[in-house]
GROMACS .gro file of C-alpha atoms in nm:
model
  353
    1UNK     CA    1   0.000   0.000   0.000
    2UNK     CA    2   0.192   0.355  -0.091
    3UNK     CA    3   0.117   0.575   0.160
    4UNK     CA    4  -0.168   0.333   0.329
    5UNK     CA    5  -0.335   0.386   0.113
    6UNK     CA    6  -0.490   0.073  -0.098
    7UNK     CA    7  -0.420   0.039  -0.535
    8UNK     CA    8  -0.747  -0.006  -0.637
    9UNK     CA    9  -0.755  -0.107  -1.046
   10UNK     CA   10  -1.130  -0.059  -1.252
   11UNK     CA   11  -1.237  -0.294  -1.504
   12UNK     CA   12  -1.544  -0.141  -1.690
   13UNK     CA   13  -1.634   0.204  -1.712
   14UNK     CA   14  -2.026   0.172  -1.823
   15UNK     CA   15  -2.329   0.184  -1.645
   16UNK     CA   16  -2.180   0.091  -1.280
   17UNK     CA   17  -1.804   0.151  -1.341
   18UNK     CA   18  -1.836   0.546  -1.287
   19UNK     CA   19  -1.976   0.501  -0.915
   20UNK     CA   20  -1.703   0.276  -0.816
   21UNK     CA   21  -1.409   0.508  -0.959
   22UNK     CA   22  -1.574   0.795  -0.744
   23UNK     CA   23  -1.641   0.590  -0.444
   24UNK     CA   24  -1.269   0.471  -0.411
   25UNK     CA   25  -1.138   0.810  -0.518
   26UNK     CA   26  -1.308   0.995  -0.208
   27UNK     CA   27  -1.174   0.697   0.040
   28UNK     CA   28  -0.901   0.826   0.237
   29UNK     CA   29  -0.777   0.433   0.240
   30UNK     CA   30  -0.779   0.380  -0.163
   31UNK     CA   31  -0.644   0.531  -0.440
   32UNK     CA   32  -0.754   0.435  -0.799
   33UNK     CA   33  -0.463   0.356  -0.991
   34UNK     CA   34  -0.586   0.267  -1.360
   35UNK     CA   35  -0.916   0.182  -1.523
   36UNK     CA   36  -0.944  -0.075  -1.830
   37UNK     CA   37  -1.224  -0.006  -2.089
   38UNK     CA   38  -1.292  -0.152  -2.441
   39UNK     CA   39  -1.417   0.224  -2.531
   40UNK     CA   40  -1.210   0.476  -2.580
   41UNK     CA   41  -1.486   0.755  -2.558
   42UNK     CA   42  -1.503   0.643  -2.191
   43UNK     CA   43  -1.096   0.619  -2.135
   44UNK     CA   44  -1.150   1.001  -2.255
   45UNK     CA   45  -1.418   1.074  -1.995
   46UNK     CA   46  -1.162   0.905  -1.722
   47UNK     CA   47  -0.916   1.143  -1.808
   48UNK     CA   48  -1.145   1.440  -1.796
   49UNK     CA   49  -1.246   1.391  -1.453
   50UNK     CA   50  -0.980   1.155  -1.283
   51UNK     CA   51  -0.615   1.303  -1.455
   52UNK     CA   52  -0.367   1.089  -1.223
   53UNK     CA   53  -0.593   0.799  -1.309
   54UNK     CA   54  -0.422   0.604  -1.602
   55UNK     CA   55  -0.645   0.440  -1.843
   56UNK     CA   56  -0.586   0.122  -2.073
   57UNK     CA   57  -0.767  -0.067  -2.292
   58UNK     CA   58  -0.601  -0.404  -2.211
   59UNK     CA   59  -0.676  -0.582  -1.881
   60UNK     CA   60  -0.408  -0.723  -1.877
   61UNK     CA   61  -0.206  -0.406  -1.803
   62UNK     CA   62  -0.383  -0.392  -1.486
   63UNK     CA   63  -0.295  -0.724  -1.364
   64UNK     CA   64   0.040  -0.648  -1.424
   65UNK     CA   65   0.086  -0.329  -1.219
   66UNK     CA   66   0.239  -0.369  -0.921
   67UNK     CA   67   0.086  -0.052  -0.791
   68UNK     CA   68  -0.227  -0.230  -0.831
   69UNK     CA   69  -0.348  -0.483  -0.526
   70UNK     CA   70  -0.699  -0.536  -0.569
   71UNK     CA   71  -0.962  -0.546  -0.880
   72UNK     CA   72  -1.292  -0.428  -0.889
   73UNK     CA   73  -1.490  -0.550  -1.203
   74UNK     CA   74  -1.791  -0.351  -1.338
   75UNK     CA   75  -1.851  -0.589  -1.652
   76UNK     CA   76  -2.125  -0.804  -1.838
   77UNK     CA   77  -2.206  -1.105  -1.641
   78UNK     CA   78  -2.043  -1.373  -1.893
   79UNK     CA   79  -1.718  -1.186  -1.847
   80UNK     CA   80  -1.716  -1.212  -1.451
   81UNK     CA   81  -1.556  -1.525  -1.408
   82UNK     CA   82  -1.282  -1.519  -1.649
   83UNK     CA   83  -1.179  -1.128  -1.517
   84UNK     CA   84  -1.200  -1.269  -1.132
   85UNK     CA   85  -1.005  -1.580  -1.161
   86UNK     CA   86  -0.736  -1.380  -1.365
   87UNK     CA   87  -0.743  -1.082  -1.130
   88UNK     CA   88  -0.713  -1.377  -0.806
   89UNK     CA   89  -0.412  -1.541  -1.022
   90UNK     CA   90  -0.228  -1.257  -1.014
   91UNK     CA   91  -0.222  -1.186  -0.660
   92UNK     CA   92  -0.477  -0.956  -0.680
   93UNK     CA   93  -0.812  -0.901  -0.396
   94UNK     CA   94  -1.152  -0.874  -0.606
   95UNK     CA   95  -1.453  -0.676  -0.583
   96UNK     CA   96  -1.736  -0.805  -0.836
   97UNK     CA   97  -2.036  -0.651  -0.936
   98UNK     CA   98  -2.331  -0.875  -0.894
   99UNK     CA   99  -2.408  -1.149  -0.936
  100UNK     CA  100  -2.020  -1.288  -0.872
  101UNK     CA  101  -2.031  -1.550  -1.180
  102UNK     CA  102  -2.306  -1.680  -1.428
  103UNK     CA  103  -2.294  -1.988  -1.244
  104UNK     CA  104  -2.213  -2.178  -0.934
  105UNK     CA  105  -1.993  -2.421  -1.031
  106UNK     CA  106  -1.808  -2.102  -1.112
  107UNK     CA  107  -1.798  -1.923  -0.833
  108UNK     CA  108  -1.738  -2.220  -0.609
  109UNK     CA  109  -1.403  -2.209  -0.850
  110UNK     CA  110  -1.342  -1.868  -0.777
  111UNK     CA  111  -1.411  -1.917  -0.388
  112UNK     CA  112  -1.125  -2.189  -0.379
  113UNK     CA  113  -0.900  -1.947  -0.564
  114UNK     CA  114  -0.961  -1.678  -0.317
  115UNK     CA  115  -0.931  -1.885   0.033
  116UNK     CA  116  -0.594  -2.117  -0.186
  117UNK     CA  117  -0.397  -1.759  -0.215
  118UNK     CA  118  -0.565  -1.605   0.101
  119UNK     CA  119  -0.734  -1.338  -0.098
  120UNK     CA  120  -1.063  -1.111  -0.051
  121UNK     CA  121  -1.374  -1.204  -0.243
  122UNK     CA  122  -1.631  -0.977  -0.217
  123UNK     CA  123  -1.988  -0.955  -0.436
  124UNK     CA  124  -2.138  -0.617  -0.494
  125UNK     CA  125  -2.454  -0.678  -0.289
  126UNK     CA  126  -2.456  -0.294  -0.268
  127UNK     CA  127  -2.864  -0.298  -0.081
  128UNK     CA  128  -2.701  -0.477   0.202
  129UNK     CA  129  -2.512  -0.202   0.256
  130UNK     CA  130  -2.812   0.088   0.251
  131UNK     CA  131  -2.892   0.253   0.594
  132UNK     CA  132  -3.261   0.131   0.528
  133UNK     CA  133  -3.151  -0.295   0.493
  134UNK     CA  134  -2.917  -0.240   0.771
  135UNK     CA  135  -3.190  -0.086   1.010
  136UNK     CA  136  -3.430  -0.329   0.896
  137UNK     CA  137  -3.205  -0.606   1.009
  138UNK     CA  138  -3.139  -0.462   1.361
  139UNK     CA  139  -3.514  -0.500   1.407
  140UNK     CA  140  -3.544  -0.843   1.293
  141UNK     CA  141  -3.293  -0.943   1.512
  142UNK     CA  142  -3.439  -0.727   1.783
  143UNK     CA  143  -3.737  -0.918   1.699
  144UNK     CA  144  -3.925  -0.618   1.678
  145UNK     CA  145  -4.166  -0.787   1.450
  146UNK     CA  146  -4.236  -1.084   1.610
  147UNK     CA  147  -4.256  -1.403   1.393
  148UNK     CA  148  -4.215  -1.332   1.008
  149UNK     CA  149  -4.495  -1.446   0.808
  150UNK     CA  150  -4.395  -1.253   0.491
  151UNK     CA  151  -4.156  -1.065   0.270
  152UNK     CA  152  -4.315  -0.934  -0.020
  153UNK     CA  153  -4.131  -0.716  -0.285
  154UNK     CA  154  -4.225  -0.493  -0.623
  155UNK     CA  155  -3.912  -0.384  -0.849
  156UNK     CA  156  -3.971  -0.262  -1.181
  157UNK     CA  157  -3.910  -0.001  -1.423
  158UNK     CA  158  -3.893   0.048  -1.784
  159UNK     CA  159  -3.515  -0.090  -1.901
  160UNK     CA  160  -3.221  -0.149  -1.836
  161UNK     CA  161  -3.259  -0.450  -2.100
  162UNK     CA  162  -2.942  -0.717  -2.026
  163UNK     CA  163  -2.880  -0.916  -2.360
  164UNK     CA  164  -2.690  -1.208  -2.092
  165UNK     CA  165  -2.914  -1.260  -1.838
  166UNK     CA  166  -3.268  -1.253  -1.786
  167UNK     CA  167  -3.450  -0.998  -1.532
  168UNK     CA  168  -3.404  -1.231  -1.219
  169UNK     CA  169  -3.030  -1.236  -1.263
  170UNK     CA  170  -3.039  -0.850  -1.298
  171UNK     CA  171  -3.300  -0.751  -1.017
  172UNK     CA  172  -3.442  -1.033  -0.789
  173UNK     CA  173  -3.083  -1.073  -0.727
  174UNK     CA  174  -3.078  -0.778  -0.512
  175UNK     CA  175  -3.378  -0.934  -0.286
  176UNK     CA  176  -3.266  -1.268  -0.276
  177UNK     CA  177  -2.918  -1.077  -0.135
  178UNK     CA  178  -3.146  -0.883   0.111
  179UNK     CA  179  -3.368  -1.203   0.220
  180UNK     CA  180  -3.096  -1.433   0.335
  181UNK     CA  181  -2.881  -1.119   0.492
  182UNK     CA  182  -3.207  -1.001   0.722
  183UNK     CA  183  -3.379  -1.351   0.820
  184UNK     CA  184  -3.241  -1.569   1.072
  185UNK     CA  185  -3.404  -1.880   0.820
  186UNK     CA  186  -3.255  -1.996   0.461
  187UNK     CA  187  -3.540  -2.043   0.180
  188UNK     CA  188  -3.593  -2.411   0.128
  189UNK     CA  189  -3.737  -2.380  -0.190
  190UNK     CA  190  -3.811  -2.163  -0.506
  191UNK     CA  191  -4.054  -2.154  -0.775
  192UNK     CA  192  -4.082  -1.915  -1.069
  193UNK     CA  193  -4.227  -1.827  -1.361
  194UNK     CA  194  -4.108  -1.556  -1.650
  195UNK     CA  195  -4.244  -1.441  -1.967
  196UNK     CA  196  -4.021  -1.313  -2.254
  197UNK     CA  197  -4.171  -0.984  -2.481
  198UNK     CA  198  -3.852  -0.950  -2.709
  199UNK     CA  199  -3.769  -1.231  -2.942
  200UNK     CA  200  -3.438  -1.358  -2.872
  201UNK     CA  201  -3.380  -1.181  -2.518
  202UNK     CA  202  -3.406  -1.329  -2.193
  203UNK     CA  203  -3.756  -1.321  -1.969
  204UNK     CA  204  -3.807  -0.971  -1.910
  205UNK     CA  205  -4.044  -1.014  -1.652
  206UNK     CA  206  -4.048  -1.284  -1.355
  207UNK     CA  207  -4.236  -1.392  -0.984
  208UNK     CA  208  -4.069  -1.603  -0.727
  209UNK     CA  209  -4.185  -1.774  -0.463
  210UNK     CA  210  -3.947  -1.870  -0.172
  211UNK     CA  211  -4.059  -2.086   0.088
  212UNK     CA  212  -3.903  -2.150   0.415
  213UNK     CA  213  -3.920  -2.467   0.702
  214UNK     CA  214  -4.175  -2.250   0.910
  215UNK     CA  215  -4.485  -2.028   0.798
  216UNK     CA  216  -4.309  -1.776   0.647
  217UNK     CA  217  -4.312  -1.748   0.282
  218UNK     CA  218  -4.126  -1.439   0.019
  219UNK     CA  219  -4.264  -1.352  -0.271
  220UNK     CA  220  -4.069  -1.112  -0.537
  221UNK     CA  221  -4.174  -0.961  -0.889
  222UNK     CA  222  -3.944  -0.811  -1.094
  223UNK     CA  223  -4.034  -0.654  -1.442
  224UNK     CA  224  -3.862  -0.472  -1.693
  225UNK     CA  225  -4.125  -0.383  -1.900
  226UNK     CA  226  -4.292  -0.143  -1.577
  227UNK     CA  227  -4.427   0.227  -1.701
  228UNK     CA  228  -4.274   0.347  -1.351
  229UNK     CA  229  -4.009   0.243  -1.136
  230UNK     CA  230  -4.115   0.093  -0.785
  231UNK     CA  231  -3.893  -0.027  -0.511
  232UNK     CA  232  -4.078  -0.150  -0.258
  233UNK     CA  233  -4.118  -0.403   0.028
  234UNK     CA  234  -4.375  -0.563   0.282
  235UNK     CA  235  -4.207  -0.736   0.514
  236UNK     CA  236  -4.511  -0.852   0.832
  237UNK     CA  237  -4.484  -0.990   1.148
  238UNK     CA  238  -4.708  -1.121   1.413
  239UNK     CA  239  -4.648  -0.757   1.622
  240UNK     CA  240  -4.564  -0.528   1.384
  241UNK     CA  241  -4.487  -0.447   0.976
  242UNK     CA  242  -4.256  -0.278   0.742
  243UNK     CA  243  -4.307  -0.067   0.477
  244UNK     CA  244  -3.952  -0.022   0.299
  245UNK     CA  245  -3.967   0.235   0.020
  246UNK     CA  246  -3.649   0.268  -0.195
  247UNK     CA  247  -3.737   0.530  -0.383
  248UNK     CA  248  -3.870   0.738  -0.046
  249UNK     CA  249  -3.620   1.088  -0.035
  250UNK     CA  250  -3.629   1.060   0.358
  251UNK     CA  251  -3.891   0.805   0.538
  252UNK     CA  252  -3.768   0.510   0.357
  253UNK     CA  253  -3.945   0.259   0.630
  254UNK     CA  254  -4.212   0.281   0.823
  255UNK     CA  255  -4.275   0.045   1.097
  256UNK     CA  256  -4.652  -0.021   1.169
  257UNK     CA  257  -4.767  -0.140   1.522
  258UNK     CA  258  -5.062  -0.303   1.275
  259UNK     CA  259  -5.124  -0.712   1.296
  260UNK     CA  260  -5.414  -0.985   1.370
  261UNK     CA  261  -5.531  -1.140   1.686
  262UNK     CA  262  -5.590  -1.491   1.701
  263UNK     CA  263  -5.809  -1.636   1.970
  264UNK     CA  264  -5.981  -1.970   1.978
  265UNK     CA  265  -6.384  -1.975   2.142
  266UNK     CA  266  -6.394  -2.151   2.468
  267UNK     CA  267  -6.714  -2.336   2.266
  268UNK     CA  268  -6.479  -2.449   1.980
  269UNK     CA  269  -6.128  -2.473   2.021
  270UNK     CA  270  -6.144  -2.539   1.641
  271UNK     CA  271  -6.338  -2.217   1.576
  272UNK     CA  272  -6.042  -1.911   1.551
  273UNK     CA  273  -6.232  -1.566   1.613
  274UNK     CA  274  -5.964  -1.303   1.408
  275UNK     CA  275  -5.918  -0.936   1.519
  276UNK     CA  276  -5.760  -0.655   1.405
  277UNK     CA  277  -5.505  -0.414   1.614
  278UNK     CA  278  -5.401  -0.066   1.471
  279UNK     CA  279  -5.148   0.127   1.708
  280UNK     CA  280  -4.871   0.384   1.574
  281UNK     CA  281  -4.648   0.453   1.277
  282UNK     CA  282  -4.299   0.536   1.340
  283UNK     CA  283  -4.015   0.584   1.056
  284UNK     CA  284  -3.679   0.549   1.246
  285UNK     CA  285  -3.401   0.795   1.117
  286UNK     CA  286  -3.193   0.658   0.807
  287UNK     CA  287  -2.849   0.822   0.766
  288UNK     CA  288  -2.808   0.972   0.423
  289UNK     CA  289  -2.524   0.833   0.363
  290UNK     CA  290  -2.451   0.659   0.003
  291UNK     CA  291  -2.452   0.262   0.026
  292UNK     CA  292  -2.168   0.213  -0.182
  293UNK     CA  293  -1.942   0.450  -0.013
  294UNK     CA  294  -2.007   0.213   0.310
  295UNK     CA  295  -1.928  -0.062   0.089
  296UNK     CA  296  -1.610  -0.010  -0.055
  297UNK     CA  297  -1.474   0.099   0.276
  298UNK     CA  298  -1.588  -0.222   0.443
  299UNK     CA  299  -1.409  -0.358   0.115
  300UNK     CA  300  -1.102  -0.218   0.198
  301UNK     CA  301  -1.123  -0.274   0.542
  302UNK     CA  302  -1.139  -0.660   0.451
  303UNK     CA  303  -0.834  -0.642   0.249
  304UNK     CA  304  -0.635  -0.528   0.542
  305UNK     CA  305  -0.779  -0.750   0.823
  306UNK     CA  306  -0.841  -1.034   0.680
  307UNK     CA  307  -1.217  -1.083   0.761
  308UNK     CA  308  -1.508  -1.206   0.600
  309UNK     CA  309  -1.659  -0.951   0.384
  310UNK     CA  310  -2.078  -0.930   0.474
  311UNK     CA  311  -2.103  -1.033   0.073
  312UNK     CA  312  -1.802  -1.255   0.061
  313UNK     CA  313  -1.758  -1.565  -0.182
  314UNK     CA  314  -2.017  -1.823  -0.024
  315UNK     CA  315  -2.281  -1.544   0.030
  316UNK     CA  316  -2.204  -1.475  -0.348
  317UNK     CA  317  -2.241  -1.888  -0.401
  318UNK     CA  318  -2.607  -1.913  -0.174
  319UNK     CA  319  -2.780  -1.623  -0.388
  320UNK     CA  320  -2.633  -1.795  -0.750
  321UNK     CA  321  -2.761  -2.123  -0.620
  322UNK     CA  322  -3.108  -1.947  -0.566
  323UNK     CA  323  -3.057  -1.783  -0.879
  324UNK     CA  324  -2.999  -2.076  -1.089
  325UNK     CA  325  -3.312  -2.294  -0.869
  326UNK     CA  326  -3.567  -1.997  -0.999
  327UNK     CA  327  -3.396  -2.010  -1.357
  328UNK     CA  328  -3.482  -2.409  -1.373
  329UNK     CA  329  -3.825  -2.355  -1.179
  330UNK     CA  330  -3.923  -2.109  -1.443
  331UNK     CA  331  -3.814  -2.326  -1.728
  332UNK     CA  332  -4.052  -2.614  -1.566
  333UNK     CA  333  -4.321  -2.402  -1.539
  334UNK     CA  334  -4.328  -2.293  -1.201
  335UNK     CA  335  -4.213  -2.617  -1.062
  336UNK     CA  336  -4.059  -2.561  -0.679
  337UNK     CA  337  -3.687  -2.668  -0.675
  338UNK     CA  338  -3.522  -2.754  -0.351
  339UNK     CA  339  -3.260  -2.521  -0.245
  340UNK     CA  340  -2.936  -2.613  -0.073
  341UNK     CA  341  -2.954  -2.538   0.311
  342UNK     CA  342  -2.650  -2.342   0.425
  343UNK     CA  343  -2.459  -2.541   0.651
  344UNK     CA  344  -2.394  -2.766   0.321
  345UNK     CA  345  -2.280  -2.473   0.102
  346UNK     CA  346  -2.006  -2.378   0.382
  347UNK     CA  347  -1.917  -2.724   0.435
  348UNK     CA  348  -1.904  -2.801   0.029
  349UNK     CA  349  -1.702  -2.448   0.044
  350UNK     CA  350  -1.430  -2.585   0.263
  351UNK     CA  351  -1.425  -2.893   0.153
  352UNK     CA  352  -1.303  -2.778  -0.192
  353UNK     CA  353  -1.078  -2.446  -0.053
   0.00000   0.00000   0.00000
């Protein structure tokens, strides 16, 4: 590290690219070195706005700059794996926009790599890193809500088409990220079904179903093809319910002391007489601050401890495997797939490192 300060080398300056350069250029703990692009209209743009930055169009040249000590790859999905594993070959810690590979026979390869050389892994889960997921957490595990009994999500908007993967791989991901970082319970199983608008392009539009062991069950639609863009989640609880609203400048949850009273008739235990309680509506203060900034620091704060990043390499492997369940559900017609529980991902995980 020259002055402390960590080498930090961009792959891809597109659609995501830009907001990692500026995130690791205002951390007082990174410095961006060089960023590789196929375009040189964008290598211009770089230059512009970053001029100590170099800029290359070969990969390769990153790779081989000692300056250089950890990747961050802003690419199309296919190219993921091939980028990572070269980036982990040569020494290098890696940062990967999601999803971490198109597969997970893939990333289970790139996992190995990681632990073999003692490297950092580390998906760009960026939502797990938002004030709003991170508060909801704390009051799951508070168990401000009680019991779960649902997670129900909406996220849609018109575009961004993906010609590599289909609208699951580009949006549920970020829910299926969010589900397994906030419930104490792994989904069991998946089912899905997808429709496709655009001849040759993946579905555009998808529903999932995860179910779990207990009562709880998660449902999440995703839709390119949406006239507005909605981000928004229902997460209840046998005391009390969320509201989590993306898209919301400031109140981004509010917590409802709203739920259903169950109480059996002393006539009929088998008869179950339902009410209704309505209390208050708080929204608990969300810090402003941007996700990704968190995220990259947490990054480099990985790199020089040593720990487990919150979307290291076998978080990365649990959301593919869901990812790849729903892909095969939808192709079946909505048929539920089993999912892998987790204790057999992290044993298959270091049973290969």
């Amino acid at each position: 590290m020259q002055d402390g300060q960590l080498g930090i080398g961009v792959v891809g300056y597109g659609y995501w690219g830009p907001n990692l350069v500026r995130n690791f250029s205002t951390n007082p703990a990174a410095r961006v070195v060089a960023v590789s692009d196929l375009d040189p209209g964008r290598l211009g743009a770089i230059k512009q706005l970053y001029p100590a930055v170099q800029t290359t169009a070969r990969y390769e040249d990153l790779l081989k700059n000692p300056s250089i000590e950890a990747i961050a790859i802003a690419t199309p999905v296919h190219t993921h794996y091939e980028l990572a594993m070269a980036a982990l070959r040569a020494g290098k810690h890696v940062l990967v926009e999601k999803p971490l590979a198109p597969s997970a026979e893939q990333a289970m390869l790139l996992i190995e790599e990681a632990d073999r050389r003692g490297l950092t892994l580390m998906v760009d889960h960026t939502f797990l890193y938002t004030p709003a997921v991170q508060k909801i957490r704390e009051l799951l595990l508070k168990r401000e809500l009680g019991d779960i009994y649902y997670y129900d999500s909406t996220r849609s908007s018109l575009g961004l088409f993906q010609k590599d993967v289909n609208v699951i791989w580009d949006l549920a991901v970020h829910d299926i990220s969010i589900i397994h970082h906030i419930f104490d319970e792994e989904p069991v199983a998946v089912s899905a079904t997808g429709s496709c608008h655009v001849a040759g392009s993946p579905e555009n539009m998808a529903h999932i179903t995860l179910f779990f062991a207990n009562a709880c069950v998660a449902h999440v639609s995703v839709n390119w093809l949406s006239p507005v863009k909605v981000r928004q989640t229902f997460i209840g609880g046998s005391k009390k319910m969320i509201v989590y609203d993306d898209l919301e400048p400031t109140e981004k949850i509010k917590v409802y002391d709203k739920g259903i009273t169950l109480d059996a008739s002393s006539e009929d235990a088998h008869q179950l007489r339902i009410g209704y309680r309505a209390g208050d509506m708080w929204a608990p203060h969300i810090s402003p601050q941007e996700a990704l900034q968190t995220e990259v620091g947490h990054f480099v704060d990985c790199v020089r401890t040593g720990n487990q990043p919150i979307s290291g390499g076998v978080s990365a492997l649990r959301v593919i495997e869901v990812l790849e369940a729903a892909s095969r559900s939808i192709a079946a017609q909505g048929k539920p797939i089993p999912l892998k529980q987790p204790h057999l991902v992290r044993e298959r995980a270091r049973a290969t490192a």
